[in-house]
Amino acid sequence: MAMKNGFKTAGVLAVGALLLGVSACSQGSTTKTPEAGGSQSSGPANIKIAYQQWGPGTVMKNFLTGAKTEYEAANPGSKVEILPIVASENDYYTKLQLMMRSPNTAPDIVYEDTFLINSDITAGYLKPLDDYIKDWSDWSQFEDTAKGAAKGQDGKTYGIPDGTDTRALWYNKNLFKQAGLPADWQPKTWDDVLNTARTLKQKLPGVIPMNVYSGKPMGEASAMQGFEMLLYGTKDTLYNFDQQKWVVGSQGFKDSLNFIKTVYTEGLGPSPKQALDPNMGSKVGTELLPGNKLAIALDGSWIYGNWQKTGAKPWPQWTEVMGQTAMPTQDGGGKGKVSLSGGWTWAIPAKSKSPDAAWKFIQSLQTQKNATKYATDGAQIAVRKDVASDAGYKSSAKSTQFFTDLVAVTVYRPALPEYPKVSNEIITAMEATMTGQSSPEDAAKNYDEAVEGIVGKDKTTAGN
């Protein structure tokens, strides 16, 4: 899931309520588990947990701090060390992979983006969890799509999902009213979106009409929330699953870059300097939208977590001020709207020194009560059936049903080992276009050549 934006810089979780049931799931976590292939000796085990600390959001910090307290109380002598990685998204991935290379630095649990699972499996970084999962009754509660996102190409499961997400257009109704635009905005094409942004630019000087993430500092958020939300609204895709080949030379790719060019050359988005700020994702949710400085944001379902009373930027009025509408396809064709979904998992590195204790800890994070509380306060789309049916969760936010309904049209990235490298080339093409260093056509050509170099020309196919 890319960025979650700012790893879902959502509300601070009510830790006590979050961690009910930890003791029951954690007992015996320091002993060897033969059926799981555990190799650690009996007795207390130390666990290290690595995650990304992004912007002002403290959701994960508080969650894990509470979990640590409960786990250590239930397992006398055990110690849990929390390792926040303060970094931008791509830097987090790099630092985490460096840590997982050696038994001396490998954490026991890592927060793993699903799009990296196959590349990290190929690199030998992750431990399969199938022997643990087979005796875990809660696994039956997880949706099949979420389970699939945590699987490697070898068919084994390498992570436990903690939620998913969808993406759409958030818009400020007050700013729309000031600009003479409808409160119930429902654009049908890309041109509708751009024309609305042009009206906002004309009527509201000083307000950023629209934000579409672009460029290297925003990493996967640029590729997924920005570019792929455009590309999958064309007749083209990134990968042809029928042919098992990467798509190059597509008109949809060029058209998507042209959309980016239009946003930035016409001043319909932030300045390139603003857009290339590594903290832009955090600023959108905590400064620009609640500060009435940004009218439209192509962003994720989780962003409202910032505005809850426990969030990074409490904003009680958001339910009345902010509207949500689906991102339309390029010309209104196909399903008429598009969304992308990602997700994050709790995974165990292959070189963990305490994998059995790590598994027990993961179980404690994923009890039904904890998962419900986390999905509610963490602004997530539930991946467990018992959470999705919970009345409190369903009524937790005004936008919950809207973003859940987008699952019907959502698309997933090709989570193949080559994807991270391909994604980087997408971001490079975006940045070259938004800064005027290359035309969309030249940037697309450079992308095509780079992809052929990454996967081999025989693994590519022409787009529409």
PDB file of N, CA and C in Angstrom, residues 66-156:
ATOM      1  N   GLY A  66       2.052  -0.020  23.312  1.00  0.00           N
ATOM      2  CA  GLY A  66       1.075  -0.723  24.141  1.00  0.00           C
ATOM      3  C   GLY A  66       1.216  -2.230  24.027  1.00  0.00           C
ATOM      4  N   ALA A  67       1.466  -2.710  22.819  1.00  0.00           N
ATOM      5  CA  ALA A  67       1.647  -4.139  22.603  1.00  0.00           C
ATOM      6  C   ALA A  67       2.866  -4.652  23.353  1.00  0.00           C
ATOM      7  N   LYS A  68       3.918  -3.888  23.349  1.00  0.00           N
ATOM      8  CA  LYS A  68       5.145  -4.247  24.064  1.00  0.00           C
ATOM      9  C   LYS A  68       4.867  -4.429  25.558  1.00  0.00           C
ATOM     10  N   THR A  69       4.154  -3.472  26.130  1.00  0.00           N
ATOM     11  CA  THR A  69       3.849  -3.531  27.561  1.00  0.00           C
ATOM     12  C   THR A  69       3.054  -4.783  27.908  1.00  0.00           C
ATOM     13  N   GLU A  70       2.022  -5.051  27.125  1.00  0.00           N
ATOM     14  CA  GLU A  70       1.171  -6.207  27.381  1.00  0.00           C
ATOM     15  C   GLU A  70       1.926  -7.516  27.169  1.00  0.00           C
ATOM     16  N   TYR A  71       2.712  -7.569  26.116  1.00  0.00           N
ATOM     17  CA  TYR A  71       3.433  -8.799  25.791  1.00  0.00           C
ATOM     18  C   TYR A  71       4.464  -9.123  26.865  1.00  0.00           C
ATOM     19  N   GLU A  72       5.201  -8.129  27.288  1.00  0.00           N
ATOM     20  CA  GLU A  72       6.230  -8.360  28.300  1.00  0.00           C
ATOM     21  C   GLU A  72       5.615  -8.762  29.635  1.00  0.00           C
ATOM     22  N   ALA A  73       4.426  -8.222  29.943  1.00  0.00           N
ATOM     23  CA  ALA A  73       3.741  -8.600  31.175  1.00  0.00           C
ATOM     24  C   ALA A  73       3.264 -10.047  31.112  1.00  0.00           C
ATOM     25  N   ALA A  74       2.847 -10.484  29.924  1.00  0.00           N
ATOM     26  CA  ALA A  74       2.337 -11.845  29.767  1.00  0.00           C
ATOM     27  C   ALA A  74       3.455 -12.868  29.613  1.00  0.00           C
ATOM     28  N   ASN A  75       4.650 -12.395  29.309  1.00  0.00           N
ATOM     29  CA  ASN A  75       5.787 -13.282  29.078  1.00  0.00           C
ATOM     30  C   ASN A  75       6.982 -12.802  29.900  1.00  0.00           C
ATOM     31  N   PRO A  76       6.985 -13.083  31.192  1.00  0.00           N
ATOM     32  CA  PRO A  76       8.050 -12.591  32.072  1.00  0.00           C
ATOM     33  C   PRO A  76       9.444 -12.928  31.536  1.00  0.00           C
ATOM     34  N   GLY A  77      10.295 -11.939  31.536  1.00  0.00           N
ATOM     35  CA  GLY A  77      11.659 -12.127  31.058  1.00  0.00           C
ATOM     36  C   GLY A  77      11.852 -11.779  29.599  1.00  0.00           C
ATOM     37  N   SER A  78      10.733 -11.696  28.835  1.00  0.00           N
ATOM     38  CA  SER A  78      10.824 -11.340  27.428  1.00  0.00           C
ATOM     39  C   SER A  78      10.978  -9.832  27.279  1.00  0.00           C
ATOM     40  N   LYS A  79      11.653  -9.436  26.224  1.00  0.00           N
ATOM     41  CA  LYS A  79      11.840  -8.019  25.939  1.00  0.00           C
ATOM     42  C   LYS A  79      11.458  -7.742  24.490  1.00  0.00           C
ATOM     43  N   VAL A  80      10.741  -6.657  24.292  1.00  0.00           N
ATOM     44  CA  VAL A  80      10.359  -6.222  22.950  1.00  0.00           C
ATOM     45  C   VAL A  80      11.021  -4.881  22.677  1.00  0.00           C
ATOM     46  N   GLU A  81      11.783  -4.817  21.600  1.00  0.00           N
ATOM     47  CA  GLU A  81      12.449  -3.580  21.217  1.00  0.00           C
ATOM     48  C   GLU A  81      11.794  -3.041  19.946  1.00  0.00           C
ATOM     49  N   ILE A  82      11.323  -1.809  20.025  1.00  0.00           N
ATOM     50  CA  ILE A  82      10.654  -1.181  18.898  1.00  0.00           C
ATOM     51  C   ILE A  82      11.660  -0.326  18.143  1.00  0.00           C
ATOM     52  N   LEU A  83      11.758  -0.556  16.837  1.00  0.00           N
ATOM     53  CA  LEU A  83      12.758   0.124  16.019  1.00  0.00           C
ATOM     54  C   LEU A  83      12.071   1.002  14.974  1.00  0.00           C
ATOM     55  N   PRO A  84      11.742   2.248  15.323  1.00  0.00           N
ATOM     56  CA  PRO A  84      11.154   3.135  14.318  1.00  0.00           C
ATOM     57  C   PRO A  84      12.195   3.551  13.289  1.00  0.00           C
ATOM     58  N   ILE A  85      11.841   3.469  12.030  1.00  0.00           N
ATOM     59  CA  ILE A  85      12.723   3.933  10.964  1.00  0.00           C
ATOM     60  C   ILE A  85      12.153   5.254  10.462  1.00  0.00           C
ATOM     61  N   VAL A  86      12.810   6.326  10.833  1.00  0.00           N
ATOM     62  CA  VAL A  86      12.347   7.657  10.443  1.00  0.00           C
ATOM     63  C   VAL A  86      12.899   7.952   9.050  1.00  0.00           C
ATOM     64  N   ALA A  87      12.045   7.838   8.048  1.00  0.00           N
ATOM     65  CA  ALA A  87      12.515   7.967   6.669  1.00  0.00           C
ATOM     66  C   ALA A  87      11.338   8.162   5.740  1.00  0.00           C
ATOM     67  N   SER A  88      11.629   8.693   4.553  1.00  0.00           N
ATOM     68  CA  SER A  88      10.618   8.758   3.517  1.00  0.00           C
ATOM     69  C   SER A  88      10.326   7.333   3.061  1.00  0.00           C
ATOM     70  N   GLU A  89       9.307   7.189   2.229  1.00  0.00           N
ATOM     71  CA  GLU A  89       8.839   5.844   1.895  1.00  0.00           C
ATOM     72  C   GLU A  89       9.913   4.971   1.246  1.00  0.00           C
ATOM     73  N   ASN A  90      10.514   5.446   0.179  1.00  0.00           N
ATOM     74  CA  ASN A  90      11.526   4.630  -0.497  1.00  0.00           C
ATOM     75  C   ASN A  90      12.746   4.402   0.375  1.00  0.00           C
ATOM     76  N   ASP A  91      13.119   5.401   1.183  1.00  0.00           N
ATOM     77  CA  ASP A  91      14.255   5.229   2.089  1.00  0.00           C
ATOM     78  C   ASP A  91      13.944   4.178   3.147  1.00  0.00           C
ATOM     79  N   TYR A  92      12.676   4.111   3.568  1.00  0.00           N
ATOM     80  CA  TYR A  92      12.278   3.082   4.529  1.00  0.00           C
ATOM     81  C   TYR A  92      12.494   1.691   3.942  1.00  0.00           C
ATOM     82  N   TYR A  93      12.037   1.495   2.703  1.00  0.00           N
ATOM     83  CA  TYR A  93      12.203   0.194   2.069  1.00  0.00           C
ATOM     84  C   TYR A  93      13.683  -0.181   1.994  1.00  0.00           C
ATOM     85  N   THR A  94      14.505   0.777   1.594  1.00  0.00           N
ATOM     86  CA  THR A  94      15.939   0.510   1.450  1.00  0.00           C
ATOM     87  C   THR A  94      16.578   0.153   2.780  1.00  0.00           C
ATOM     88  N   LYS A  95      16.284   0.935   3.806  1.00  0.00           N
ATOM     89  CA  LYS A  95      16.877   0.687   5.120  1.00  0.00           C
ATOM     90  C   LYS A  95      16.412  -0.642   5.701  1.00  0.00           C
ATOM     91  N   LEU A  96      15.131  -0.954   5.486  1.00  0.00           N
ATOM     92  CA  LEU A  96      14.600  -2.217   6.003  1.00  0.00           C
ATOM     93  C   LEU A  96      15.282  -3.398   5.334  1.00  0.00           C
ATOM     94  N   GLN A  97      15.466  -3.314   4.030  1.00  0.00           N
ATOM     95  CA  GLN A  97      16.119  -4.405   3.314  1.00  0.00           C
ATOM     96  C   GLN A  97      17.572  -4.572   3.744  1.00  0.00           C
ATOM     97  N   LEU A  98      18.238  -3.475   4.001  1.00  0.00           N
ATOM     98  CA  LEU A  98      19.612  -3.556   4.506  1.00  0.00           C
ATOM     99  C   LEU A  98      19.653  -4.261   5.862  1.00  0.00           C
ATOM    100  N   MET A  99      18.693  -3.964   6.714  1.00  0.00           N
ATOM    101  CA  MET A  99      18.631  -4.596   8.034  1.00  0.00           C
ATOM    102  C   MET A  99      18.400  -6.095   7.925  1.00  0.00           C
ATOM    103  N   MET A 100      17.553  -6.499   6.953  1.00  0.00           N
ATOM    104  CA  MET A 100      17.182  -7.908   6.853  1.00  0.00           C
ATOM    105  C   MET A 100      18.270  -8.785   6.227  1.00  0.00           C
ATOM    106  N   ARG A 101      19.319  -8.181   5.721  1.00  0.00           N
ATOM    107  CA  ARG A 101      20.368  -8.959   5.057  1.00  0.00           C
ATOM    108  C   ARG A 101      21.218  -9.774   6.017  1.00  0.00           C
ATOM    109  N   SER A 102      21.347  -9.343   7.253  1.00  0.00           N
ATOM    110  CA  SER A 102      22.252  -9.995   8.199  1.00  0.00           C
ATOM    111  C   SER A 102      21.534 -10.415   9.468  1.00  0.00           C
ATOM    112  N   PRO A 103      21.869 -11.583  10.017  1.00  0.00           N
ATOM    113  CA  PRO A 103      21.284 -12.001  11.295  1.00  0.00           C
ATOM    114  C   PRO A 103      21.609 -11.022  12.421  1.00  0.00           C
ATOM    115  N   ASN A 104      22.688 -10.286  12.260  1.00  0.00           N
ATOM    116  CA  ASN A 104      23.085  -9.339  13.304  1.00  0.00           C
ATOM    117  C   ASN A 104      22.193  -8.112  13.362  1.00  0.00           C
ATOM    118  N   THR A 105      21.547  -7.788  12.254  1.00  0.00           N
ATOM    119  CA  THR A 105      20.715  -6.583  12.214  1.00  0.00           C
ATOM    120  C   THR A 105      19.251  -6.867  11.890  1.00  0.00           C
ATOM    121  N   ALA A 106      18.918  -8.083  11.507  1.00  0.00           N
ATOM    122  CA  ALA A 106      17.542  -8.391  11.096  1.00  0.00           C
ATOM    123  C   ALA A 106      16.575  -8.266  12.265  1.00  0.00           C
ATOM    124  N   PRO A 107      15.483  -7.512  12.097  1.00  0.00           N
ATOM    125  CA  PRO A 107      14.433  -7.491  13.124  1.00  0.00           C
ATOM    126  C   PRO A 107      13.735  -8.850  13.140  1.00  0.00           C
ATOM    127  N   ASP A 108      12.862  -9.042  14.103  1.00  0.00           N
ATOM    128  CA  ASP A 108      12.085 -10.280  14.170  1.00  0.00           C
ATOM    129  C   ASP A 108      10.717 -10.120  13.520  1.00  0.00           C
ATOM    130  N   ILE A 109      10.246  -8.866  13.451  1.00  0.00           N
ATOM    131  CA  ILE A 109       8.984  -8.547  12.784  1.00  0.00           C
ATOM    132  C   ILE A 109       9.207  -7.257  11.997  1.00  0.00           C
ATOM    133  N   VAL A 110       8.704  -7.233  10.782  1.00  0.00           N
ATOM    134  CA  VAL A 110       8.808  -6.016   9.975  1.00  0.00           C
ATOM    135  C   VAL A 110       7.447  -5.670   9.388  1.00  0.00           C
ATOM    136  N   TYR A 111       7.234  -4.375   9.188  1.00  0.00           N
ATOM    137  CA  TYR A 111       6.021  -3.897   8.529  1.00  0.00           C
ATOM    138  C   TYR A 111       6.324  -3.840   7.041  1.00  0.00           C
ATOM    139  N   GLU A 112       5.710  -4.758   6.299  1.00  0.00           N
ATOM    140  CA  GLU A 112       6.075  -5.020   4.912  1.00  0.00           C
ATOM    141  C   GLU A 112       4.949  -4.638   3.961  1.00  0.00           C
ATOM    142  N   ASP A 113       5.253  -3.773   3.001  1.00  0.00           N
ATOM    143  CA  ASP A 113       4.296  -3.414   1.971  1.00  0.00           C
ATOM    144  C   ASP A 113       4.114  -4.614   1.043  1.00  0.00           C
ATOM    145  N   THR A 114       2.865  -4.925   0.704  1.00  0.00           N
ATOM    146  CA  THR A 114       2.606  -6.124  -0.096  1.00  0.00           C
ATOM    147  C   THR A 114       3.292  -6.086  -1.459  1.00  0.00           C
ATOM    148  N   PHE A 115       3.510  -4.902  -2.015  1.00  0.00           N
ATOM    149  CA  PHE A 115       4.113  -4.860  -3.348  1.00  0.00           C
ATOM    150  C   PHE A 115       5.583  -5.265  -3.327  1.00  0.00           C
ATOM    151  N   LEU A 116       6.180  -5.331  -2.131  1.00  0.00           N
ATOM    152  CA  LEU A 116       7.584  -5.719  -2.016  1.00  0.00           C
ATOM    153  C   LEU A 116       7.772  -7.189  -1.667  1.00  0.00           C
ATOM    154  N   ILE A 117       6.683  -7.865  -1.353  1.00  0.00           N
ATOM    155  CA  ILE A 117       6.807  -9.237  -0.854  1.00  0.00           C
ATOM    156  C   ILE A 117       7.581 -10.136  -1.818  1.00  0.00           C
ATOM    157  N   ASN A 118       7.214 -10.142  -3.093  1.00  0.00           N
ATOM    158  CA  ASN A 118       7.881 -11.060  -4.019  1.00  0.00           C
ATOM    159  C   ASN A 118       9.341 -10.699  -4.270  1.00  0.00           C
ATOM    160  N   SER A 119       9.645  -9.421  -4.339  1.00  0.00           N
ATOM    161  CA  SER A 119      11.051  -9.039  -4.522  1.00  0.00           C
ATOM    162  C   SER A 119      11.858  -9.370  -3.274  1.00  0.00           C
ATOM    163  N   ASP A 120      11.259  -9.216  -2.100  1.00  0.00           N
ATOM    164  CA  ASP A 120      11.974  -9.552  -0.865  1.00  0.00           C
ATOM    165  C   ASP A 120      12.103 -11.066  -0.670  1.00  0.00           C
ATOM    166  N   ILE A 121      11.138 -11.815  -1.192  1.00  0.00           N
ATOM    167  CA  ILE A 121      11.265 -13.279  -1.167  1.00  0.00           C
ATOM    168  C   ILE A 121      12.432 -13.700  -2.062  1.00  0.00           C
ATOM    169  N   THR A 122      12.468 -13.136  -3.257  1.00  0.00           N
ATOM    170  CA  THR A 122      13.544 -13.450  -4.201  1.00  0.00           C
ATOM    171  C   THR A 122      14.912 -13.146  -3.596  1.00  0.00           C
ATOM    172  N   ALA A 123      14.966 -12.079  -2.804  1.00  0.00           N
ATOM    173  CA  ALA A 123      16.229 -11.694  -2.169  1.00  0.00           C
ATOM    174  C   ALA A 123      16.532 -12.534  -0.925  1.00  0.00           C
ATOM    175  N   GLY A 124      15.586 -13.395  -0.529  1.00  0.00           N
ATOM    176  CA  GLY A 124      15.803 -14.257   0.629  1.00  0.00           C
ATOM    177  C   GLY A 124      15.585 -13.586   1.969  1.00  0.00           C
ATOM    178  N   TYR A 125      14.764 -12.525   1.982  1.00  0.00           N
ATOM    179  CA  TYR A 125      14.609 -11.749   3.212  1.00  0.00           C
ATOM    180  C   TYR A 125      13.493 -12.239   4.131  1.00  0.00           C
ATOM    181  N   LEU A 126      12.493 -12.957   3.583  1.00  0.00           N
ATOM    182  CA  LEU A 126      11.301 -13.269   4.364  1.00  0.00           C
ATOM    183  C   LEU A 126      11.122 -14.757   4.614  1.00  0.00           C
ATOM    184  N   LYS A 127      10.487 -15.037   5.756  1.00  0.00           N
ATOM    185  CA  LYS A 127      10.218 -16.413   6.178  1.00  0.00           C
ATOM    186  C   LYS A 127       8.762 -16.773   5.845  1.00  0.00           C
ATOM    187  N   PRO A 128       8.505 -17.922   5.210  1.00  0.00           N
ATOM    188  CA  PRO A 128       7.112 -18.330   4.982  1.00  0.00           C
ATOM    189  C   PRO A 128       6.424 -18.631   6.309  1.00  0.00           C
ATOM    190  N   LEU A 129       5.134 -18.319   6.374  1.00  0.00           N
ATOM    191  CA  LEU A 129       4.401 -18.445   7.631  1.00  0.00           C
ATOM    192  C   LEU A 129       3.387 -19.581   7.623  1.00  0.00           C
ATOM    193  N   ASP A 130       3.391 -20.403   6.584  1.00  0.00           N
ATOM    194  CA  ASP A 130       2.347 -21.416   6.422  1.00  0.00           C
ATOM    195  C   ASP A 130       2.260 -22.395   7.597  1.00  0.00           C
ATOM    196  N   ASP A 131       3.392 -22.795   8.152  1.00  0.00           N
ATOM    197  CA  ASP A 131       3.365 -23.747   9.261  1.00  0.00           C
ATOM    198  C   ASP A 131       2.771 -23.133  10.524  1.00  0.00           C
ATOM    199  N   TYR A 132       2.864 -21.829  10.631  1.00  0.00           N
ATOM    200  CA  TYR A 132       2.213 -21.141  11.754  1.00  0.00           C
ATOM    201  C   TYR A 132       0.718 -20.991  11.490  1.00  0.00           C
ATOM    202  N   ILE A 133       0.380 -20.555  10.287  1.00  0.00           N
ATOM    203  CA  ILE A 133      -1.000 -20.211   9.945  1.00  0.00           C
ATOM    204  C   ILE A 133      -1.932 -21.423   9.990  1.00  0.00           C
ATOM    205  N   LYS A 134      -1.402 -22.595   9.663  1.00  0.00           N
ATOM    206  CA  LYS A 134      -2.279 -23.773   9.551  1.00  0.00           C
ATOM    207  C   LYS A 134      -2.997 -24.102  10.857  1.00  0.00           C
ATOM    208  N   ASP A 135      -2.449 -23.688  11.983  1.00  0.00           N
ATOM    209  CA  ASP A 135      -3.083 -23.957  13.275  1.00  0.00           C
ATOM    210  C   ASP A 135      -3.688 -22.703  13.900  1.00  0.00           C
ATOM    211  N   TRP A 136      -3.832 -21.643  13.094  1.00  0.00           N
ATOM    212  CA  TRP A 136      -4.361 -20.374  13.604  1.00  0.00           C
ATOM    213  C   TRP A 136      -5.790 -20.199  13.111  1.00  0.00           C
ATOM    214  N   SER A 137      -6.751 -20.327  14.009  1.00  0.00           N
ATOM    215  CA  SER A 137      -8.165 -20.289  13.610  1.00  0.00           C
ATOM    216  C   SER A 137      -8.576 -18.939  13.035  1.00  0.00           C
ATOM    217  N   ASP A 138      -7.947 -17.857  13.460  1.00  0.00           N
ATOM    218  CA  ASP A 138      -8.323 -16.534  12.975  1.00  0.00           C
ATOM    219  C   ASP A 138      -8.072 -16.352  11.477  1.00  0.00           C
ATOM    220  N   TRP A 139      -7.192 -17.161  10.890  1.00  0.00           N
ATOM    221  CA  TRP A 139      -6.850 -16.990   9.485  1.00  0.00           C
ATOM    222  C   TRP A 139      -8.077 -17.151   8.585  1.00  0.00           C
ATOM    223  N   SER A 140      -9.051 -17.922   9.022  1.00  0.00           N
ATOM    224  CA  SER A 140     -10.257 -18.131   8.220  1.00  0.00           C
ATOM    225  C   SER A 140     -11.097 -16.857   8.113  1.00  0.00           C
ATOM    226  N   GLN A 141     -10.848 -15.896   8.988  1.00  0.00           N
ATOM    227  CA  GLN A 141     -11.599 -14.643   8.956  1.00  0.00           C
ATOM    228  C   GLN A 141     -11.081 -13.666   7.901  1.00  0.00           C
ATOM    229  N   PHE A 142      -9.892 -13.884   7.384  1.00  0.00           N
ATOM    230  CA  PHE A 142      -9.298 -12.952   6.431  1.00  0.00           C
ATOM    231  C   PHE A 142      -9.859 -13.168   5.029  1.00  0.00           C
ATOM    232  N   GLU A 143     -10.143 -12.063   4.343  1.00  0.00           N
ATOM    233  CA  GLU A 143     -10.659 -12.129   2.987  1.00  0.00           C
ATOM    234  C   GLU A 143      -9.614 -12.756   2.053  1.00  0.00           C
ATOM    235  N   ASP A 144     -10.089 -13.482   1.057  1.00  0.00           N
ATOM    236  CA  ASP A 144      -9.175 -14.156   0.132  1.00  0.00           C
ATOM    237  C   ASP A 144      -8.271 -13.175  -0.617  1.00  0.00           C
ATOM    238  N   THR A 145      -8.821 -12.006  -0.976  1.00  0.00           N
ATOM    239  CA  THR A 145      -7.992 -11.034  -1.688  1.00  0.00           C
ATOM    240  C   THR A 145      -6.839 -10.564  -0.815  1.00  0.00           C
ATOM    241  N   ALA A 146      -7.094 -10.387   0.469  1.00  0.00           N
ATOM    242  CA  ALA A 146      -6.037  -9.966   1.387  1.00  0.00           C
ATOM    243  C   ALA A 146      -5.001 -11.078   1.555  1.00  0.00           C
ATOM    244  N   LYS A 147      -5.479 -12.303   1.632  1.00  0.00           N
ATOM    245  CA  LYS A 147      -4.550 -13.429   1.725  1.00  0.00           C
ATOM    246  C   LYS A 147      -3.672 -13.507   0.474  1.00  0.00           C
ATOM    247  N   GLY A 148      -4.296 -13.287  -0.675  1.00  0.00           N
ATOM    248  CA  GLY A 148      -3.555 -13.358  -1.926  1.00  0.00           C
ATOM    249  C   GLY A 148      -2.474 -12.297  -2.014  1.00  0.00           C
ATOM    250  N   ALA A 149      -2.754 -11.125  -1.465  1.00  0.00           N
ATOM    251  CA  ALA A 149      -1.776 -10.039  -1.508  1.00  0.00           C
ATOM    252  C   ALA A 149      -0.542 -10.346  -0.666  1.00  0.00           C
ATOM    253  N   ALA A 150      -0.683 -11.272   0.266  1.00  0.00           N
ATOM    254  CA  ALA A 150       0.430 -11.621   1.149  1.00  0.00           C
ATOM    255  C   ALA A 150       1.156 -12.884   0.701  1.00  0.00           C
ATOM    256  N   LYS A 151       0.781 -13.391  -0.479  1.00  0.00           N
ATOM    257  CA  LYS A 151       1.399 -14.624  -0.977  1.00  0.00           C
ATOM    258  C   LYS A 151       2.534 -14.343  -1.946  1.00  0.00           C
ATOM    259  N   GLY A 152       3.503 -15.243  -1.935  1.00  0.00           N
ATOM    260  CA  GLY A 152       4.582 -15.164  -2.898  1.00  0.00           C
ATOM    261  C   GLY A 152       4.212 -15.946  -4.141  1.00  0.00           C
ATOM    262  N   GLN A 153       5.051 -15.840  -5.163  1.00  0.00           N
ATOM    263  CA  GLN A 153       4.813 -16.588  -6.397  1.00  0.00           C
ATOM    264  C   GLN A 153       4.912 -18.097  -6.177  1.00  0.00           C
ATOM    265  N   ASP A 154       5.539 -18.482  -5.058  1.00  0.00           N
ATOM    266  CA  ASP A 154       5.650 -19.908  -4.735  1.00  0.00           C
ATOM    267  C   ASP A 154       4.403 -20.449  -4.057  1.00  0.00           C
ATOM    268  N   GLY A 155       3.404 -19.582  -3.863  1.00  0.00           N
ATOM    269  CA  GLY A 155       2.150 -20.013  -3.254  1.00  0.00           C
ATOM    270  C   GLY A 155       2.147 -19.982  -1.744  1.00  0.00           C
ATOM    271  N   LYS A 156       3.254 -19.668  -1.132  1.00  0.00           N
ATOM    272  CA  LYS A 156       3.328 -19.605   0.328  1.00  0.00           C
ATOM    273  C   LYS A 156       2.982 -18.204   0.826  1.00  0.00           C
TER     274      LYS A 156
END
